[in-house]
Tab-separated table of C-alpha atoms in Angstrom:
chain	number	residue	atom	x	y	z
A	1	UNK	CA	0.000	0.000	0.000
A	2	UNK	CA	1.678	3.132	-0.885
A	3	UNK	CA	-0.122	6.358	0.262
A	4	UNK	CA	1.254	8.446	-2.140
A	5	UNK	CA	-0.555	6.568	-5.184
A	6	UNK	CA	-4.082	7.156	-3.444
A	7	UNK	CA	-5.904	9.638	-4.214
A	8	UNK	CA	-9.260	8.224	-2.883
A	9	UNK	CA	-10.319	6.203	0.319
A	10	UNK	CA	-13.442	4.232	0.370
A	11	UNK	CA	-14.772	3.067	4.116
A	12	UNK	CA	-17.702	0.464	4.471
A	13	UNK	CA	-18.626	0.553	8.108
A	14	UNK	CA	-17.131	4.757	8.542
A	15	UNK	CA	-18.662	5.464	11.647
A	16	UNK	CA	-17.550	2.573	13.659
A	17	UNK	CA	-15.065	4.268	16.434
A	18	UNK	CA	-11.694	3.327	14.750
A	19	UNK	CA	-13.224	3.455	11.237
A	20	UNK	CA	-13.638	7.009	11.338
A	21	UNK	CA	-10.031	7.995	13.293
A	22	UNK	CA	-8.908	6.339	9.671
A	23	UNK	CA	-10.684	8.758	7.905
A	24	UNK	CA	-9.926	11.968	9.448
A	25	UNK	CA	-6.445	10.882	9.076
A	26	UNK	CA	-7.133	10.492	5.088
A	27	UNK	CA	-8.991	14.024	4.947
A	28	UNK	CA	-6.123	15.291	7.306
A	29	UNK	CA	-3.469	14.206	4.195
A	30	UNK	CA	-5.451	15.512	1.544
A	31	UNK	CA	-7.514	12.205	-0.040
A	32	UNK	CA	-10.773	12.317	-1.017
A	33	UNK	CA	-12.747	10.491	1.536
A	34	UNK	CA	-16.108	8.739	1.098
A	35	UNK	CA	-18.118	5.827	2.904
A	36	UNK	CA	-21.395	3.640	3.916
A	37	UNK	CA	-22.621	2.907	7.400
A	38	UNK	CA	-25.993	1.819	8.875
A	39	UNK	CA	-27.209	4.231	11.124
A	40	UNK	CA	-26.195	8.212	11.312
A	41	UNK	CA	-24.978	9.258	14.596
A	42	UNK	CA	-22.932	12.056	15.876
A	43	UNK	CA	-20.158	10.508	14.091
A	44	UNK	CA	-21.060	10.326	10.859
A	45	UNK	CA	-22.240	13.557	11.126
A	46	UNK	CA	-19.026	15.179	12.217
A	47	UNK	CA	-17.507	13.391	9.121
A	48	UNK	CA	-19.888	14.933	6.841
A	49	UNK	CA	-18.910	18.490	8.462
A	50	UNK	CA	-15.497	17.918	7.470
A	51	UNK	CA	-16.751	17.140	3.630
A	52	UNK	CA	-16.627	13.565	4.019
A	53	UNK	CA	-20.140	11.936	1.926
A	54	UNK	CA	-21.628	9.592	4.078
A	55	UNK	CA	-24.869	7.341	3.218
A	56	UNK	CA	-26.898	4.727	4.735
A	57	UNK	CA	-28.113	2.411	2.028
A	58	UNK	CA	-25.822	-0.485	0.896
A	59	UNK	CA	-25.879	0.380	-2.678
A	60	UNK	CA	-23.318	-0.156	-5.495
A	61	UNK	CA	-24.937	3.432	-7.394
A	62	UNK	CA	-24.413	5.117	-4.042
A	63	UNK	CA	-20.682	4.301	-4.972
A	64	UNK	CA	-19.828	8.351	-6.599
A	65	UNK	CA	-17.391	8.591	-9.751
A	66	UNK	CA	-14.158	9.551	-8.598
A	67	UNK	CA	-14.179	5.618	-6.144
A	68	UNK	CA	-15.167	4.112	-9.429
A	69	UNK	CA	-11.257	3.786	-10.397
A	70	UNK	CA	-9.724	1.174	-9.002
A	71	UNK	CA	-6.114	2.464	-9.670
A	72	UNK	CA	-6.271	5.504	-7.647
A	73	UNK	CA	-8.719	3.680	-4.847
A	74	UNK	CA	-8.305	2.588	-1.393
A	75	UNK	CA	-10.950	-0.058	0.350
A	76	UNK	CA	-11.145	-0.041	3.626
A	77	UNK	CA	-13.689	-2.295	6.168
A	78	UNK	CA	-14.184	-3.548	9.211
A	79	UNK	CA	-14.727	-7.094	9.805
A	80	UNK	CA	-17.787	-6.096	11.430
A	81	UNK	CA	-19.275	-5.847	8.140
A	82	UNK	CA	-22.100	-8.922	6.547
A	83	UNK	CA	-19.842	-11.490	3.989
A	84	UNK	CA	-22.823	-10.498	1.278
A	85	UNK	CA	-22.782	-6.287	1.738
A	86	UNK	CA	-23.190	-5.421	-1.758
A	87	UNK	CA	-20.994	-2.647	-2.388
A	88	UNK	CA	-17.740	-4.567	-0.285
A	89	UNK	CA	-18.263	-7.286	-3.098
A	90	UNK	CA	-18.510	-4.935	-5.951
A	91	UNK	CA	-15.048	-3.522	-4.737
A	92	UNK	CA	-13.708	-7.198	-4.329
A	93	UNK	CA	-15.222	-8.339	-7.717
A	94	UNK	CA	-13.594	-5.879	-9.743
A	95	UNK	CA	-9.824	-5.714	-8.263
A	96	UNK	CA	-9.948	-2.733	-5.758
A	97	UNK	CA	-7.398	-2.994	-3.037
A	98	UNK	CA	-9.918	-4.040	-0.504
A	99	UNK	CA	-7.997	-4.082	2.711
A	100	UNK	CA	-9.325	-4.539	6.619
A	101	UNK	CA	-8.587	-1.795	8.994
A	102	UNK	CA	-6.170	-2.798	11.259
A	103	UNK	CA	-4.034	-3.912	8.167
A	104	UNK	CA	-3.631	0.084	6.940
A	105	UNK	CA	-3.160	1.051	10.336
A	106	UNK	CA	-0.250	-1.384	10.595
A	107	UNK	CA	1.261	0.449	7.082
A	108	UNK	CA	0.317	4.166	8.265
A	109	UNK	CA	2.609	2.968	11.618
A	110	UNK	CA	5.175	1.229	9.964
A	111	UNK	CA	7.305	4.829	9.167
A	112	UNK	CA	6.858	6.302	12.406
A	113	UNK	CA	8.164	5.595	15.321
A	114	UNK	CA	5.345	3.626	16.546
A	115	UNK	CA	3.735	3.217	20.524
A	116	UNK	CA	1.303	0.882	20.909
A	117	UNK	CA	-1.816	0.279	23.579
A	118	UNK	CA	-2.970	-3.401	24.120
A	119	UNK	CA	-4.873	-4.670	26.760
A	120	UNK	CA	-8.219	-6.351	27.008
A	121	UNK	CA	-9.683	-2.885	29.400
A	122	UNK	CA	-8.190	0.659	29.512
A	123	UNK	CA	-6.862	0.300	26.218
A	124	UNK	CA	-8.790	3.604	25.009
A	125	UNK	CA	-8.069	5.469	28.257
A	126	UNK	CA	-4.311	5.408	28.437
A	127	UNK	CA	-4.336	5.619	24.457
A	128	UNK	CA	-6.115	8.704	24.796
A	129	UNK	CA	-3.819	9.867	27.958
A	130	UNK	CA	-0.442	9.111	25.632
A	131	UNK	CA	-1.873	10.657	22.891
A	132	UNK	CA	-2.330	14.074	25.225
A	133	UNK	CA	0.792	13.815	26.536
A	134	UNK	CA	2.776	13.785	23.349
A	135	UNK	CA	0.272	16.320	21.729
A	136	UNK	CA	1.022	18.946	24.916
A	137	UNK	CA	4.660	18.535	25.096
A	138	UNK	CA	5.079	19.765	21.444
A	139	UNK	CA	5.810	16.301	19.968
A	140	UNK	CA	5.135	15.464	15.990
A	141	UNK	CA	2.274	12.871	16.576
A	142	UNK	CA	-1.252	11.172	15.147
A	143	UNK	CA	-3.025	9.501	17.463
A	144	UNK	CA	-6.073	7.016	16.718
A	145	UNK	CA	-8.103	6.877	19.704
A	146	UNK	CA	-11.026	4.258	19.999
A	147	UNK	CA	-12.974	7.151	21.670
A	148	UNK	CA	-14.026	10.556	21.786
A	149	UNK	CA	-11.677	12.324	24.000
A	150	UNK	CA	-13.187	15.120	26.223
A	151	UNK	CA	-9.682	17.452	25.133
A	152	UNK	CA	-10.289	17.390	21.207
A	153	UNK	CA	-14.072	16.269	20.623
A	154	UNK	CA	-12.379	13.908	18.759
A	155	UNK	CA	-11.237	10.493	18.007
A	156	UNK	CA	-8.022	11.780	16.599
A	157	UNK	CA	-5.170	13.875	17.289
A	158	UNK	CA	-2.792	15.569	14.731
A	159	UNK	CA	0.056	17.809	15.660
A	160	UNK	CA	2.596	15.834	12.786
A	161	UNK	CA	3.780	12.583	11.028
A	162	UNK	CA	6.911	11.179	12.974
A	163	UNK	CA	5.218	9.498	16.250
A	164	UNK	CA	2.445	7.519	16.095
A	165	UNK	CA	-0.118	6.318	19.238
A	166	UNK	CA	-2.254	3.425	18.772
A	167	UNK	CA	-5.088	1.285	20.300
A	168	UNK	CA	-3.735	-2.264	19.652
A	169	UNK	CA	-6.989	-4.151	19.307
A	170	UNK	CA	-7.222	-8.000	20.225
A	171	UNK	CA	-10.294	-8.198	18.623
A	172	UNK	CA	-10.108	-10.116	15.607
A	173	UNK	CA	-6.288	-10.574	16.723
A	174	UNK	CA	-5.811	-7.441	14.186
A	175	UNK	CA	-3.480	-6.280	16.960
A	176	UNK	CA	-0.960	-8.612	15.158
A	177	UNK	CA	-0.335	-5.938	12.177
A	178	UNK	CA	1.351	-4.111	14.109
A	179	UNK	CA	5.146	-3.196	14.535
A	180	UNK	CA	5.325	-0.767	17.508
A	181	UNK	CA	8.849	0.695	18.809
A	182	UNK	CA	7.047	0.842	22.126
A	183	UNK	CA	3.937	-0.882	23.704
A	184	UNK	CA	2.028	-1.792	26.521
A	185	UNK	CA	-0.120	-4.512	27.759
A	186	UNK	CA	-2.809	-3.279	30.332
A	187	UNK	CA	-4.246	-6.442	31.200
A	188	UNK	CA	-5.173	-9.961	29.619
A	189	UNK	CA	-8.735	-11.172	31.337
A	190	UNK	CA	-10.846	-13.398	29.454
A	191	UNK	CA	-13.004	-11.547	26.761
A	192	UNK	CA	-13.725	-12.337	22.979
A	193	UNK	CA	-14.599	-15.671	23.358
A	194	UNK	CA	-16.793	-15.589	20.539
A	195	UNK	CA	-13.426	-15.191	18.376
A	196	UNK	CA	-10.601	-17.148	20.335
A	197	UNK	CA	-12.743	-19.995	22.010
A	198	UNK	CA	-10.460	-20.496	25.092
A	199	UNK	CA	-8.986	-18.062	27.206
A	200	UNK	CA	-6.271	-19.614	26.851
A	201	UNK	CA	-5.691	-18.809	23.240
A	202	UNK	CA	-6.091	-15.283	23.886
A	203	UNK	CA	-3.456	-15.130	26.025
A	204	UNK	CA	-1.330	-16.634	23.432
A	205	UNK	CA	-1.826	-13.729	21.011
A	206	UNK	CA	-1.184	-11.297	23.838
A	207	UNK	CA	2.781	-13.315	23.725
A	208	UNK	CA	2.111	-13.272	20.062
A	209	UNK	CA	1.792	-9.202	20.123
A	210	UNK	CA	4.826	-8.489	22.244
A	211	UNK	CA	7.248	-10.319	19.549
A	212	UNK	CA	5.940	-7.896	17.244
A	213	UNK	CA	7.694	-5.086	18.651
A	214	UNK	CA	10.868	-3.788	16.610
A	215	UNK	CA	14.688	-4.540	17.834
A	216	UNK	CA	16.306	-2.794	20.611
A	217	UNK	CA	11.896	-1.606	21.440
A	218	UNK	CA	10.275	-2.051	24.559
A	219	UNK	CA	7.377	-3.502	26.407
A	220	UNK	CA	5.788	-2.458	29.695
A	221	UNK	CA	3.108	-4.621	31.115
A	222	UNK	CA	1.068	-4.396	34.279
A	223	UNK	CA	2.822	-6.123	37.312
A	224	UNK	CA	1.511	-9.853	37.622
A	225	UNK	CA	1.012	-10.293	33.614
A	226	UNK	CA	2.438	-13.544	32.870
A	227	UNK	CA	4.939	-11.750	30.147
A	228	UNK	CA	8.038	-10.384	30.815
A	229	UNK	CA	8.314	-6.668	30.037
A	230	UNK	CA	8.821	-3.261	32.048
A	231	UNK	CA	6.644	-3.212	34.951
A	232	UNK	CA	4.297	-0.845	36.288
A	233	UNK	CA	2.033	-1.027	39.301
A	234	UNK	CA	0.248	0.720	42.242
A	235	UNK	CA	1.692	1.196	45.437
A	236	UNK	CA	4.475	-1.747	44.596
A	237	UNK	CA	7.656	-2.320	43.511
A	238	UNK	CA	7.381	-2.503	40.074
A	239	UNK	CA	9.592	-0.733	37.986
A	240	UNK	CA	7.763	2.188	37.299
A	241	UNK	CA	4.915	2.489	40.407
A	242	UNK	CA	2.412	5.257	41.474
A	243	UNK	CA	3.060	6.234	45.387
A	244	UNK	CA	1.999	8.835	47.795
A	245	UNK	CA	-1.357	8.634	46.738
A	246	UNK	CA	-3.800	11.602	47.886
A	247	UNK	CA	-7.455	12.334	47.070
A	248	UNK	CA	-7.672	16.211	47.222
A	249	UNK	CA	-11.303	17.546	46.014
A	250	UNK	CA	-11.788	13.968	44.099
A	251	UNK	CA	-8.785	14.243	42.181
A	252	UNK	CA	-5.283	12.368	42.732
A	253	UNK	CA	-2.107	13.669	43.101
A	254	UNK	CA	0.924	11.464	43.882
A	255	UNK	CA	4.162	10.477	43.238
A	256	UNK	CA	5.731	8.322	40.321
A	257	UNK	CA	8.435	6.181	41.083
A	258	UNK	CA	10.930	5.328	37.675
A	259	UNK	CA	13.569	2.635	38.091
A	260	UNK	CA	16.101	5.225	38.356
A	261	UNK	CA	14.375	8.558	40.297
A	262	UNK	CA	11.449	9.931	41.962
A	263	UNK	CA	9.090	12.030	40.293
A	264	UNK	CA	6.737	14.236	42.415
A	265	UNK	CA	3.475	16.263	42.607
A	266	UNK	CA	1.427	14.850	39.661
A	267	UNK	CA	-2.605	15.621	39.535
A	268	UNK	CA	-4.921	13.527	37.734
A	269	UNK	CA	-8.439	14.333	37.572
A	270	UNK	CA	-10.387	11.061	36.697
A	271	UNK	CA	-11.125	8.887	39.681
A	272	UNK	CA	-10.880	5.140	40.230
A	273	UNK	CA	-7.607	2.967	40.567
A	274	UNK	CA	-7.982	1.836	37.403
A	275	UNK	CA	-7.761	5.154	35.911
A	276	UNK	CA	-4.761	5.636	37.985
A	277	UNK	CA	-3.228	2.695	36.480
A	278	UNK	CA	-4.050	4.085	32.706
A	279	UNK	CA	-2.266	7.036	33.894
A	280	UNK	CA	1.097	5.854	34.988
A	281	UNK	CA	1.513	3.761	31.626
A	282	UNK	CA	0.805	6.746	29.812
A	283	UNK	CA	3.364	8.396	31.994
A	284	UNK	CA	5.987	5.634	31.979
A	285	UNK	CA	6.072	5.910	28.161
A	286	UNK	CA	6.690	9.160	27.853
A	287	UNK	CA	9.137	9.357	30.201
A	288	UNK	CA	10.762	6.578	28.138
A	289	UNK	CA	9.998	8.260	24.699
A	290	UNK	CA	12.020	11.832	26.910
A	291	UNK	CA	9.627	14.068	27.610
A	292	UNK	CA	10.855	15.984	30.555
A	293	UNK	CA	8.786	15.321	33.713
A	294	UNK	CA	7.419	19.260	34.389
A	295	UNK	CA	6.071	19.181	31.366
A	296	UNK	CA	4.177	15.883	32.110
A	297	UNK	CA	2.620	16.960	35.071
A	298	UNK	CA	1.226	20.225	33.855
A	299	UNK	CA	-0.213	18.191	30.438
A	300	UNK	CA	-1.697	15.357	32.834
A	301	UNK	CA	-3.500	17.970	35.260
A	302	UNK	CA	-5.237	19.301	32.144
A	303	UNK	CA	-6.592	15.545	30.948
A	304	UNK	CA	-10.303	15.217	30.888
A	305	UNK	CA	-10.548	11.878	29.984
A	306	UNK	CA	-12.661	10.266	27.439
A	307	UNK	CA	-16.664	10.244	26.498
A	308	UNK	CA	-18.707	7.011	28.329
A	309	UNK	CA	-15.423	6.720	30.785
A	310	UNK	CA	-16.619	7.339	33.505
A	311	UNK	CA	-17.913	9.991	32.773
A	312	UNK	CA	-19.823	12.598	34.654
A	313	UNK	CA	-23.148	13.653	33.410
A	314	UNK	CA	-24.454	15.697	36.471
A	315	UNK	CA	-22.313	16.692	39.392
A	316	UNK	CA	-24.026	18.042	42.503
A	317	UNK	CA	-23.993	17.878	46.047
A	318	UNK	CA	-27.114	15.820	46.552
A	319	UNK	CA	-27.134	14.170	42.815
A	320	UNK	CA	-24.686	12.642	40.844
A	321	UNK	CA	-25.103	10.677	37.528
A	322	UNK	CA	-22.248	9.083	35.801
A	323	UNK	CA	-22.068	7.399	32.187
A	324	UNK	CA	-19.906	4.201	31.545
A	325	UNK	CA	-18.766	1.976	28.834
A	326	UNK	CA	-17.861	-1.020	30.872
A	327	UNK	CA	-19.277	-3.949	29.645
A	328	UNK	CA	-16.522	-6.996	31.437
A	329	UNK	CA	-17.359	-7.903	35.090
A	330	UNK	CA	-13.741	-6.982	35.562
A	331	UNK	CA	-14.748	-3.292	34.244
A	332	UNK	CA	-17.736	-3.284	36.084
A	333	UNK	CA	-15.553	-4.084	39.674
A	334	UNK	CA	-13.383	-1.143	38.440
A	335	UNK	CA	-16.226	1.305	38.111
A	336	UNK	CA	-17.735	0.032	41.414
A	337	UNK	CA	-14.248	0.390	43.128
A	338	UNK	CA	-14.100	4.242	42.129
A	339	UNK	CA	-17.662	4.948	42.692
A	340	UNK	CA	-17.410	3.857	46.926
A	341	UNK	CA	-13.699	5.321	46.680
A	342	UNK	CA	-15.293	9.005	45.711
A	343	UNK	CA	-18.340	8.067	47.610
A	344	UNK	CA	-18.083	6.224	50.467
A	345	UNK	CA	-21.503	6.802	52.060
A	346	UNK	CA	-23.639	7.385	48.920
A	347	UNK	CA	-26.317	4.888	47.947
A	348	UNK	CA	-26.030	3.474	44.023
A	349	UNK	CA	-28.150	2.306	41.494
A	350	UNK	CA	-26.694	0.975	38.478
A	351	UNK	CA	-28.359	0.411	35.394
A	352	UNK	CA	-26.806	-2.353	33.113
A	353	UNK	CA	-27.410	-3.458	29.683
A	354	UNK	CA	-24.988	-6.417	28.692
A	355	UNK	CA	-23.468	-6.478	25.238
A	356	UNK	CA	-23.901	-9.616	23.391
A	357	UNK	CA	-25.424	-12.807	24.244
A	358	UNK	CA	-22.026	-14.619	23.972
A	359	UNK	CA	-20.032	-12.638	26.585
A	360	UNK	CA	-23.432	-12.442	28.698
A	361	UNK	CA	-23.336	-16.722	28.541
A	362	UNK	CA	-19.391	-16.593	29.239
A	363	UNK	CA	-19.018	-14.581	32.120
A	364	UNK	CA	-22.942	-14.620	33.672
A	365	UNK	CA	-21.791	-15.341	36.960
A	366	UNK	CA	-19.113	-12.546	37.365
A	367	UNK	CA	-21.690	-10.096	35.637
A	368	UNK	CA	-23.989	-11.207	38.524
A	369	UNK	CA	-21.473	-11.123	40.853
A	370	UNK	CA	-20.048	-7.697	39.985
A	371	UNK	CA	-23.580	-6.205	39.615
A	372	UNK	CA	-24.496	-7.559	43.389
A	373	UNK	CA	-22.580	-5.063	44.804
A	374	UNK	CA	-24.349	-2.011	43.871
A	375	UNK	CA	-26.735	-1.261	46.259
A	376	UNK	CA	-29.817	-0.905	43.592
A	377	UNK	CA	-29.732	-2.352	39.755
A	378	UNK	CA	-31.987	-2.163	37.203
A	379	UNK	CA	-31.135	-4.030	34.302
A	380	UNK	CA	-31.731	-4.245	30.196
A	381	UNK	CA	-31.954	-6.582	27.708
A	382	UNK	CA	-28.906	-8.159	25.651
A	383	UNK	CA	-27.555	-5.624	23.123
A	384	UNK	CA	-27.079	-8.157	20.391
A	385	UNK	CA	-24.528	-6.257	18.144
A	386	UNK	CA	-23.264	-9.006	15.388
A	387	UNK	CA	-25.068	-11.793	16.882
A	388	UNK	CA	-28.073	-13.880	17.060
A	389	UNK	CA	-29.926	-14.526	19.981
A	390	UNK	CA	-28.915	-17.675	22.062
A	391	UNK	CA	-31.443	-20.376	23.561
A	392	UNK	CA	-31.872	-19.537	27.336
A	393	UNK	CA	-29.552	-16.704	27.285
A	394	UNK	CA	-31.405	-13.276	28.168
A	395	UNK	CA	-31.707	-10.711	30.899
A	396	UNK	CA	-34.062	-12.720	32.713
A	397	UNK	CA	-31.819	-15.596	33.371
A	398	UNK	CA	-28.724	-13.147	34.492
A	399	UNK	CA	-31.329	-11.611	36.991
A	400	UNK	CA	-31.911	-14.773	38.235
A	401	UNK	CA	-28.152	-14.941	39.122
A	402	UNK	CA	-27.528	-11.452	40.973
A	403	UNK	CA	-27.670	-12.187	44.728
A	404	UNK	CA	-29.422	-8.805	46.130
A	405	UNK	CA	-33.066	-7.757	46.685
A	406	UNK	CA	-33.050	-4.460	45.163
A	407	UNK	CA	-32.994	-5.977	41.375
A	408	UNK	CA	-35.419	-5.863	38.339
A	409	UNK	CA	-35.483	-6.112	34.842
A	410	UNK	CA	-37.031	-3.180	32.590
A	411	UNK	CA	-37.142	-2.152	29.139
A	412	UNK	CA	-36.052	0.626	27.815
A	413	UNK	CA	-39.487	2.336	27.799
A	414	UNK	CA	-39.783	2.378	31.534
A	415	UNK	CA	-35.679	3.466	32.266
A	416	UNK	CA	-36.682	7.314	33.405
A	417	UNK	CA	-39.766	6.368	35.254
A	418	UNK	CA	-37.417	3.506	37.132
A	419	UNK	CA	-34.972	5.696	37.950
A	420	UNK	CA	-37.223	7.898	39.500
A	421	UNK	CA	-38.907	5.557	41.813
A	422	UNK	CA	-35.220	5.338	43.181
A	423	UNK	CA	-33.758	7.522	46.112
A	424	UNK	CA	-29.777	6.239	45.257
A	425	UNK	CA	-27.735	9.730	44.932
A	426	UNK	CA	-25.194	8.389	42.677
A	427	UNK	CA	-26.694	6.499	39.255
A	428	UNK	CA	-24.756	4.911	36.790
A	429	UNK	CA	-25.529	3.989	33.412
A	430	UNK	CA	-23.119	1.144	32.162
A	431	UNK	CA	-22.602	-0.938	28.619
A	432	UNK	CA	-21.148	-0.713	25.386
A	433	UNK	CA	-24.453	-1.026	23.482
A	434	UNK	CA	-26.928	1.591	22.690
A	435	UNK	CA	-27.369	2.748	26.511
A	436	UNK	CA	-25.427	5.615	25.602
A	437	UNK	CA	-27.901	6.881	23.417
A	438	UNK	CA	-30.199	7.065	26.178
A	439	UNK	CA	-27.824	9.099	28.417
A	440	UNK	CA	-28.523	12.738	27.334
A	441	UNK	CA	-32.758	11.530	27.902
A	442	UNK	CA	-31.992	10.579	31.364
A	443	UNK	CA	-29.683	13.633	31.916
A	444	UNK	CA	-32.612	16.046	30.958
A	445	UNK	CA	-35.501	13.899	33.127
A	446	UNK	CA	-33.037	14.278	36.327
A	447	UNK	CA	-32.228	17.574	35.989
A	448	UNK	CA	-35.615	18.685	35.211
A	449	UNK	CA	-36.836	16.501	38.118
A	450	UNK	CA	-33.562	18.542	39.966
């Protein structure tokens, strides 16, 4: 694939998170940039503000005249998208260069000087943390984010061509297209199943990932991984750990400790350990990559984190309502862990709507388990996303599994009315389906009701 003989870039499946960090960075270089997708949302329409065409129906005479030449034309899905979509097997039928997204973000990285986010959670987080970082302390960098960070309104950041910052997906194992100088592996729980069958095997692509990384490169990974790398914890002795931890006004400042010095009086503004964790990572890299550690602090006190991360919708004394993507029991026990840390005596209801029936049937009993410890939850049906429903997998058999009284199961229809019936001063709306639609309903209802 060589950039330079492109002149056009075709997406099926532009709105999807990564999908459309690609195409920013084709309008950013000049290409002509067009695409389908199924449903508008604010994404597509921020593309079309830029002068990107977007439509909706999977048509080959959507496809406009200058994508018609296959010489000057650039492909690119995700695997997201149905074997029979029409206009993906026009493109394959008549010798496009049809290529899967991970696969050009492996060539756009393979020039640069390359650092790399993997991790089955906080991947987004401490891409979008890195990507902040660099962008503050005046370096030459792109960053693809697989979110909308609260800094840019935007899933990508440009400030230059000769660093790049990814979000090394293990979905799909597209991770493996990568050649990063530097990278970082946040975690390895059990997720994907659908894809890699045994837990098991995902770990093996995890090992398979950090052999990717270029001569003389290097790999941090969170203390207790089974792979040997840099090492970076909380309160331990790994090689790079946070210390001296203070929560002043709900924010946390601390320490960092590097395997050669002490670095003092950072601030970081979004709560929960996990966060924390995302943080030094971010932090441990640049100080690798030699960014100077004043600079650091003043770029990480300014981080606002990124949209459905924990993310606060309303903010008051005697009300608080917070959005969340989490959608692993593992993510849930992290949201749950910074919601008593920030408020200890505050009753919670969460509101839950799993994401796909085969994670739901993989991990039912540490979604119920996690959920249990809320002190209210109200929860949704199974977004299904790619998949068909499952025989006797559904809300109503996960309810059955939560051990606590204050449970039930609602539709969407009856979420504001529900969460009005509650007296809980801190509400939650977690899942990586279409919950976060419903976010800026239930932010209006509670601050009318307010």
């Amino acid at each position: 694939m060589n950039i330079n003989n492109i002149h056009n870039v075709y997406f099926i499946g532009i709105g999807g998170i990564g999908m459309s960090a690609l195409a920013r960075y084709f309008v950013a270089n000049g290409k002509i940039v067009a695409g389908y997708d199924k449903t508008k949302t604010d994404i597509t329409e921020a593309l079309v503000d830029l002068g990107v065409k977007v439509h909706f129906e999977d048509s080959v005479n959507n496809i406009t005249a200058p994508f018609l030449n296959a010489e000057t034309t650039l492909v690119i899905y995700t695997p997201a998208v149905p074997k029979d979509h029409k206009e993906l097997n026009f493109f394959k039928n008549n010798n496009y260069e049809v290529l899967k997204r991970s696969t050009v973000l492996g060539e756009i990285t393979k020039n640069t000087f390359c650092l790399a986010v993997a991790g089955t959670h906080g991947k987004t987080t401490t891409t979008s943390i890195l990507g902040h970082l660099l962008y503050q302390s005046n370096v030459e960098v792109t960053a693809f984010l697989g979110g909308i960070s609260e800094n840019y309104n935007s899933n990508f950041i440009l400030n230059g061509t000769k660093v790049t910052v990814v979000e090394a997906d293990e979905f799909d194992r597209s991770f493996l297209t990568l050649s990063p100088d530097m990278a970082c592996i946040t975690s390895m729980d059990a997720d994907h199943l659908d894809i890699y069958g045994e837990a098991d095997e995902l770990k093996k692509s995890f090992v398979e990932f950090s052999k990717k990384i270029k001569p003389n490169g290097k790999l941090f990974v969170k203390s207790g991984l089974p792979i040997k790398g840099i090492t970076y914890g909380i309160e331990d002795d790994s090689d790079y750990s946070v210390q001296n931890i203070k929560i002043i006004n709900g924010s946390y400042e601390f320490d960092v400790k590097t395997p050669t010095q002490t670095l003092h009086n950072f601030k970081f503004n979004l709560p929960g350990r996990h966060n924390l964790s995302n943080a030094l990572i971010a932090l441990a890299m640049s100080v690798e990559y030699g960014i100077p550690q004043q600079q650091l602090a003043t770029a990480l006190a300014s981080y606002k984190g990124v949209k459905r991360r924990f993310t606060y919708q309303i903010k008051t004394d005697n009300l608080v309502f917070i959005d969340d993507y989490a959608h692993h029991p593992e993510e849930i026990n992290a949201v749950h862990q910074a919601v008593r840390e920030m408020y200890p005596n505050k009753k919670v209801l969460a509101i839950f709507q799993p994401h796909l029936f085969s994670r739901t049937r993989d991990f039912a009993d540490d979604f119920a388990k996690s959920l249990s410890q809320f002190d209210d939850i109200l929860l949704l049906d199974i977004y299904p996303a790619r998949e068909l429903p499952i025989s006797g997998i559904n809300s109503e058999w996960l309810l059955t599994k939560i051990k606590n009284n204050n449970k039930k199961l609602i539709q969407k229809s009856e979420l504001i009315s529900s969460i009005k019936q509650s007296n809980a001063q801190v509400i939650l709306t977690i899942g990586a389906g279409d919950i976060g639609e419903e976010v800026k309903h239930i932010k209006q209802a509670l601050s009318v009701a307010n």
